[in-house]
Amino acid sequence: MAILITGGCGYIGSHTCIELLDAGHDIVVLDNYYNSKPEALRRVKELSGKEFPFYECDIRDAEGLRKIFAAHSIEAVIHFAGLKAVGESVQKPLEYFDNNVGGTITLLEVMREAGCKRMVFSSSATVYGMNNPSPLKETMPTGGVTNPYGRTKFMIEGILEDLCVSDPEWTAVLLRYFNPIGAHASGRIGEDPNGIPNNLMPYISQVAIGKLQKLSVFGNDYDTHDGTGVRDYIHVVDLAKGHVKAVEYAMKHPGAEAINLGTGTGYSVLDLVNAFQNVNGVPVPYVIAPRRAGDIATCYADPSKAKELLNWTAELDVNDMCRDTWRWQKQNPNGF
């Protein structure tokens, strides 16, 4: 019996492949290389010392999915595949709904045909919207999302919850991530954004290595300790280990369950910049820019449910995140 990982060549997917293999699971990987590269998977095999089947396939391709399920005994799916850039989603909402929501429905239909009814879904803290105070708890209302990307995550959570109500054999663990950063300790795999990074940490590291001139800090007049936005940054390896725990939980507990994966600690933009400079001994020039629309002052998790249900807590701190990011960036200045 194997675990199918959709989007397994991506940033979080590739790290999760390694942790699953290290934990003794068999995996089958699917990716369409829209936002990832084959080299990531080659390095996963190199780091793990294990081989596994890979399929270049889109989650909207029902026939391609059927062939995978026919060829392998799949007991659960970890579903990472999806478009993920907030700004791009505002420009291309139809593409985001087609890929993320439509693709997930196609995947679920094929899973149902194959009798595989366990999914761990890659959701996001964006489903909490703008109006909940931190720390964010799973019991808080969701919705009120501010962009099409976040709306796709919110809609897919609803689809999975409705599916579990309709058929008690279904299991869906909805993992709400906060802000994944860092890289594998080897420096062999890490975040490899296309073009100019959308996320803070790869932007910081590309400034540090000289690919970008300076970092723009959007707003320094928020109600936080230094005026810059506070977020819950989680090491991608901790996040990957959370998926291993979640898929093991899904084997035994039917129904839908939303679980935060975060550290429970908030760091500001300047906290992260300063930590990166101090840990790695490199300067990160920055300028203060106007606030961005839709940004909130503070967002961090209450991770207690993950500890209670999954026996999972984040183990790596912000210094580890900064050190591992810089190792990856130095060894791979142009990504994979």
Coordinates of C-alpha atoms in Angstrom, one line a residue:
M1 CA 0.0 0.0 0.0
A2 CA 1.3 3.4 -1.0
I3 CA 0.6 7.1 -0.4
L4 CA 0.0 9.2 -3.5
I5 CA 1.5 12.7 -3.3
T6 CA 0.1 15.2 -5.8
G7 CA 2.5 18.1 -6.4
G8 CA 5.3 16.0 -4.9
C9 CA 8.0 17.9 -6.7
G10 CA 7.1 21.2 -5.2
Y11 CA 8.6 23.0 -2.2
I12 CA 6.6 21.4 0.6
G13 CA 5.8 18.2 -1.4
S14 CA 9.5 17.3 -2.0
H15 CA 10.3 17.7 1.7
T16 CA 7.3 15.6 2.6
C17 CA 8.4 12.9 0.3
I18 CA 11.7 12.6 2.2
E19 CA 10.0 12.5 5.6
L20 CA 7.5 9.8 4.4
L21 CA 10.3 7.7 3.0
D22 CA 12.3 8.1 6.2
A23 CA 9.3 7.0 8.2
G24 CA 9.0 3.8 6.2
H25 CA 6.1 4.6 3.9
D26 CA 5.9 3.7 0.2
I27 CA 5.1 6.7 -2.0
V28 CA 3.9 7.4 -5.6
V29 CA 4.5 10.9 -6.8
L30 CA 2.5 13.0 -9.3
D31 CA 3.3 16.4 -10.6
N32 CA 2.8 18.4 -13.8
Y33 CA 6.0 20.5 -13.4
Y34 CA 3.9 23.8 -13.7
N35 CA 5.8 25.3 -10.7
S36 CA 8.5 22.7 -10.0
K37 CA 11.4 20.9 -11.6
P38 CA 12.4 17.3 -12.2
E39 CA 15.7 17.9 -10.4
A40 CA 13.9 18.2 -7.1
L41 CA 12.7 14.6 -7.4
R42 CA 16.1 13.4 -8.4
R43 CA 17.5 14.9 -5.2
V44 CA 14.8 13.4 -3.1
K45 CA 15.9 10.0 -4.4
E46 CA 19.5 10.9 -3.7
L47 CA 18.8 12.1 -0.2
S48 CA 16.5 9.2 0.8
G49 CA 18.5 6.5 -1.1
K50 CA 15.1 5.1 -2.3
E51 CA 13.4 4.7 -5.6
F52 CA 9.6 5.3 -6.1
P53 CA 7.2 5.7 -9.1
F54 CA 6.7 9.1 -10.6
Y55 CA 4.0 10.2 -13.1
E56 CA 3.9 13.5 -15.0
C57 CA 0.2 14.1 -14.8
D58 CA -2.2 17.0 -14.2
I59 CA -4.9 16.5 -11.4
R60 CA -7.5 17.6 -14.0
D61 CA -6.6 14.6 -16.2
A62 CA -9.1 11.9 -15.0
E63 CA -7.8 9.2 -17.4
G64 CA -4.2 9.8 -16.2
L65 CA -5.3 9.6 -12.6
R66 CA -7.2 6.3 -13.3
K67 CA -4.0 4.7 -14.7
I68 CA -2.1 5.6 -11.5
F69 CA -4.8 4.2 -9.2
A70 CA -5.0 1.1 -11.4
A71 CA -1.3 0.5 -11.3
H72 CA -0.8 1.0 -7.6
S73 CA -2.6 0.1 -4.4
I74 CA -3.1 3.6 -3.0
E75 CA -4.3 3.9 0.6
A76 CA -4.3 7.7 1.0
V77 CA -3.6 10.8 -0.9
I78 CA -1.6 13.9 0.3
H79 CA -2.9 16.6 -2.0
F80 CA -0.4 19.5 -2.6
A81 CA -1.0 20.1 -6.3
G82 CA -2.4 23.6 -6.8
L83 CA -1.7 27.1 -8.0
K84 CA -0.5 29.2 -5.1
A85 CA 0.4 32.8 -5.9
V86 CA -2.0 35.3 -4.3
G87 CA -1.3 38.1 -6.8
E88 CA -1.6 35.9 -9.8
S89 CA -4.9 34.5 -8.5
V90 CA -6.4 38.1 -8.6
Q91 CA -5.3 38.3 -12.3
K92 CA -6.3 34.8 -13.3
P93 CA -9.3 33.8 -11.1
L94 CA -10.8 31.3 -13.6
E95 CA -7.5 29.5 -14.0
Y96 CA -7.2 29.2 -10.2
F97 CA -10.8 27.9 -9.7
D98 CA -10.4 25.5 -12.7
N99 CA -7.1 24.1 -11.4
N100 CA -7.5 24.1 -7.7
V101 CA -11.2 23.4 -7.2
G102 CA -12.0 21.6 -10.5
G103 CA -8.8 19.5 -10.3
T104 CA -9.5 18.5 -6.7
I105 CA -13.1 17.4 -7.7
T106 CA -11.6 15.3 -10.5
L107 CA -9.1 13.8 -8.1
L108 CA -11.8 13.0 -5.5
E109 CA -14.0 11.4 -8.2
V110 CA -11.2 9.1 -9.3
M111 CA -10.3 8.3 -5.6
R112 CA -13.9 7.3 -5.0
E113 CA -14.0 5.0 -8.1
A114 CA -10.8 3.4 -6.8
G115 CA -12.2 3.0 -3.3
C116 CA -9.5 5.2 -1.8
K117 CA -11.2 7.6 0.6
R118 CA -8.5 9.2 2.7
M119 CA -7.0 12.6 1.9
V120 CA -4.6 15.0 3.7
F121 CA -5.3 18.4 2.1
S122 CA -2.8 21.2 1.8
S123 CA -4.9 24.1 3.1
S124 CA -3.9 27.5 4.4
A125 CA -4.3 29.9 7.3
T126 CA -5.8 32.3 4.6
V127 CA -9.1 30.5 5.2
Y128 CA -9.4 32.4 8.6
G129 CA -9.9 35.7 6.6
M130 CA -9.2 39.1 8.0
N131 CA -11.4 39.3 11.1
N132 CA -10.2 36.7 13.6
P133 CA -7.8 37.7 16.3
S134 CA -4.5 35.7 16.8
P135 CA -3.8 33.1 18.0
L136 CA -6.0 31.5 15.3
K137 CA -7.9 28.5 16.5
E138 CA -9.6 25.8 14.4
T139 CA -13.0 26.6 16.1
M140 CA -13.0 30.2 14.7
P141 CA -15.2 31.0 11.7
T142 CA -13.6 30.7 8.2
G143 CA -14.3 32.5 5.0
G144 CA -14.0 36.2 4.4
V145 CA -11.0 35.5 2.3
T146 CA -9.5 38.4 0.3
N147 CA -8.3 36.7 -2.9
P148 CA -9.2 33.9 -5.3
Y149 CA -6.3 31.7 -4.1
G150 CA -7.6 31.8 -0.5
R151 CA -11.2 31.2 -1.8
T152 CA -10.1 28.0 -3.5
K153 CA -8.7 26.7 -0.2
F154 CA -11.9 27.7 1.6
M155 CA -14.1 26.0 -1.1
I156 CA -12.0 22.8 -1.1
E157 CA -12.3 22.5 2.7
G158 CA -16.0 22.8 2.3
I159 CA -16.2 20.2 -0.4
L160 CA -14.1 17.8 1.7
E161 CA -16.3 18.4 4.8
D162 CA -19.5 17.8 2.8
L163 CA -18.0 14.6 1.3
C164 CA -17.2 13.3 4.8
V165 CA -20.8 14.0 5.8
S166 CA -22.2 12.3 2.8
D167 CA -20.1 9.1 3.2
P168 CA -18.8 8.1 6.6
E169 CA -16.0 6.1 5.0
W170 CA -14.2 9.3 3.9
T171 CA -11.4 10.9 5.9
A172 CA -10.1 14.4 5.2
V173 CA -7.4 16.1 7.3
L174 CA -7.4 19.8 6.4
L175 CA -3.9 21.1 7.3
R176 CA -3.9 24.9 7.7
Y177 CA -0.3 26.0 7.2
F178 CA 1.0 29.3 8.3
N179 CA 4.3 30.5 6.7
P180 CA 6.6 27.7 5.6
I181 CA 10.3 28.8 5.2
G182 CA 13.7 27.1 5.5
A183 CA 15.1 24.2 3.6
H184 CA 16.4 20.6 4.0
A185 CA 19.5 20.6 6.3
S186 CA 21.5 19.1 3.4
G187 CA 21.0 22.2 1.3
R188 CA 20.0 20.0 -1.6
I189 CA 16.3 20.9 -1.8
G190 CA 14.6 24.1 -0.9
E191 CA 12.2 26.8 -2.2
D192 CA 12.8 27.6 -5.8
P193 CA 10.4 30.4 -6.9
N194 CA 9.8 31.3 -10.5
G195 CA 10.9 34.8 -11.2
I196 CA 10.8 37.4 -8.4
P197 CA 9.7 35.7 -5.2
N198 CA 6.3 36.3 -3.8
N199 CA 7.3 35.2 -0.3
L200 CA 9.5 37.0 2.2
M201 CA 12.2 34.5 3.0
P202 CA 13.3 33.7 -0.6
Y203 CA 13.3 37.4 -1.3
I204 CA 15.5 38.0 1.8
S205 CA 17.9 35.3 0.6
Q206 CA 18.1 36.5 -2.9
V207 CA 18.9 40.0 -1.7
A208 CA 21.6 38.5 0.6
I209 CA 23.2 36.7 -2.3
G210 CA 23.0 39.7 -4.6
K211 CA 20.4 38.6 -7.1
L212 CA 18.0 41.3 -5.9
Q213 CA 19.1 44.8 -4.8
K214 CA 17.0 45.4 -1.7
L215 CA 14.0 44.2 0.2
S216 CA 10.8 46.3 0.3
V217 CA 9.2 46.1 3.8
F218 CA 5.5 46.9 3.2
G219 CA 4.4 49.1 6.1
N220 CA 6.1 50.0 9.4
D221 CA 3.0 51.5 11.1
Y222 CA 1.2 48.4 12.1
D223 CA 0.1 47.8 15.7
T224 CA 3.1 45.5 16.4
H225 CA 6.3 45.7 18.5
D226 CA 8.3 47.3 15.6
G227 CA 5.5 48.4 13.3
T228 CA 6.0 45.6 10.7
G229 CA 3.7 42.7 10.1
V230 CA 3.9 39.7 12.3
R231 CA 3.5 36.1 11.0
D232 CA 4.0 32.6 12.2
Y233 CA 7.0 31.2 10.3
I234 CA 7.4 27.4 10.3
H235 CA 10.3 25.3 9.1
V236 CA 9.4 23.3 6.0
V237 CA 10.9 20.1 7.6
D238 CA 8.6 20.5 10.6
L239 CA 5.7 21.1 8.3
A240 CA 6.6 17.9 6.3
K241 CA 6.8 15.9 9.5
G242 CA 3.3 17.2 10.3
H243 CA 2.1 15.6 7.1
V244 CA 3.5 12.2 8.1
K245 CA 1.6 12.4 11.4
A246 CA -1.5 13.6 9.6
V247 CA -1.6 10.7 7.1
E248 CA -1.0 8.2 9.9
Y249 CA -3.9 9.8 11.8
A250 CA -6.1 9.6 8.7
M251 CA -5.7 5.8 8.6
K252 CA -7.5 5.5 11.9
H253 CA -10.0 8.4 12.1
P254 CA -12.7 8.9 9.6
G255 CA -14.4 12.3 9.1
A256 CA -13.1 15.8 8.4
E257 CA -10.7 17.5 10.8
A258 CA -9.1 20.9 10.4
I259 CA -5.7 21.2 12.1
N260 CA -3.3 24.2 12.2
L261 CA 0.4 23.6 11.5
G262 CA 2.3 26.5 12.9
T263 CA 4.7 27.3 15.8
G264 CA 2.4 29.5 17.8
T265 CA 5.1 32.3 17.8
G266 CA 4.9 35.4 15.7
Y267 CA 7.9 37.1 14.2
S268 CA 7.8 40.5 12.5
V269 CA 9.3 41.2 9.0
L270 CA 12.2 43.0 10.7
D271 CA 12.7 40.2 13.3
L272 CA 13.2 37.8 10.3
V273 CA 15.6 40.2 8.5
N274 CA 17.6 40.7 11.7
A275 CA 17.7 37.0 12.5
F276 CA 18.9 36.2 9.0
Q277 CA 21.6 38.8 9.2
N278 CA 22.8 37.7 12.6
V279 CA 22.8 33.9 12.0
N280 CA 24.4 34.1 8.6
G281 CA 26.6 37.2 9.0
V282 CA 25.4 38.7 5.7
P283 CA 23.7 42.1 5.2
V284 CA 20.1 42.4 3.9
P285 CA 19.5 46.0 2.7
Y286 CA 15.8 47.0 2.9
V287 CA 13.6 50.0 2.5
I288 CA 10.2 50.8 4.0
A289 CA 7.4 50.9 1.4
P290 CA 3.7 51.6 1.7
R291 CA 1.4 49.0 3.1
R292 CA -0.1 46.4 0.7
A293 CA -3.8 46.1 0.4
G294 CA -5.2 43.1 2.3
D295 CA -2.3 42.7 4.7
I296 CA -3.2 42.3 8.4
A297 CA -1.0 43.3 11.3
T298 CA -0.7 40.0 13.1
C299 CA -1.3 36.3 12.1
Y300 CA -0.1 33.3 14.2
A301 CA -1.4 29.9 15.1
D302 CA -2.7 28.2 18.2
P303 CA -1.0 24.8 17.4
S304 CA -2.4 22.9 20.4
K305 CA -4.8 20.8 18.4
A306 CA -1.9 19.4 16.3
K307 CA -0.1 18.4 19.5
E308 CA -3.3 16.8 20.9
L309 CA -4.4 14.8 17.8
L310 CA -1.2 14.3 15.9
N311 CA 1.4 14.3 18.7
W312 CA 3.2 16.9 16.6
T313 CA 4.9 20.1 17.6
A314 CA 7.4 22.3 15.6
E315 CA 10.9 21.6 16.8
L316 CA 13.1 24.0 14.7
D317 CA 13.4 27.7 15.5
V318 CA 13.8 30.9 13.5
N319 CA 17.6 30.6 13.6
D320 CA 17.4 27.1 12.0
M321 CA 15.0 28.5 9.4
C322 CA 17.4 31.3 8.5
R323 CA 20.5 29.1 8.5
D324 CA 19.0 26.4 6.3
T325 CA 17.6 28.9 3.9
W326 CA 21.0 30.5 3.4
R327 CA 22.7 27.1 3.0
W328 CA 20.2 26.2 0.2
Q329 CA 20.6 29.7 -1.4
K330 CA 24.4 29.6 -1.4
Q331 CA 24.6 26.0 -2.8
N332 CA 21.9 26.7 -5.4
P333 CA 22.1 30.4 -6.4
N334 CA 19.9 29.8 -9.4
G335 CA 17.7 27.2 -7.8
F336 CA 17.5 23.7 -9.2

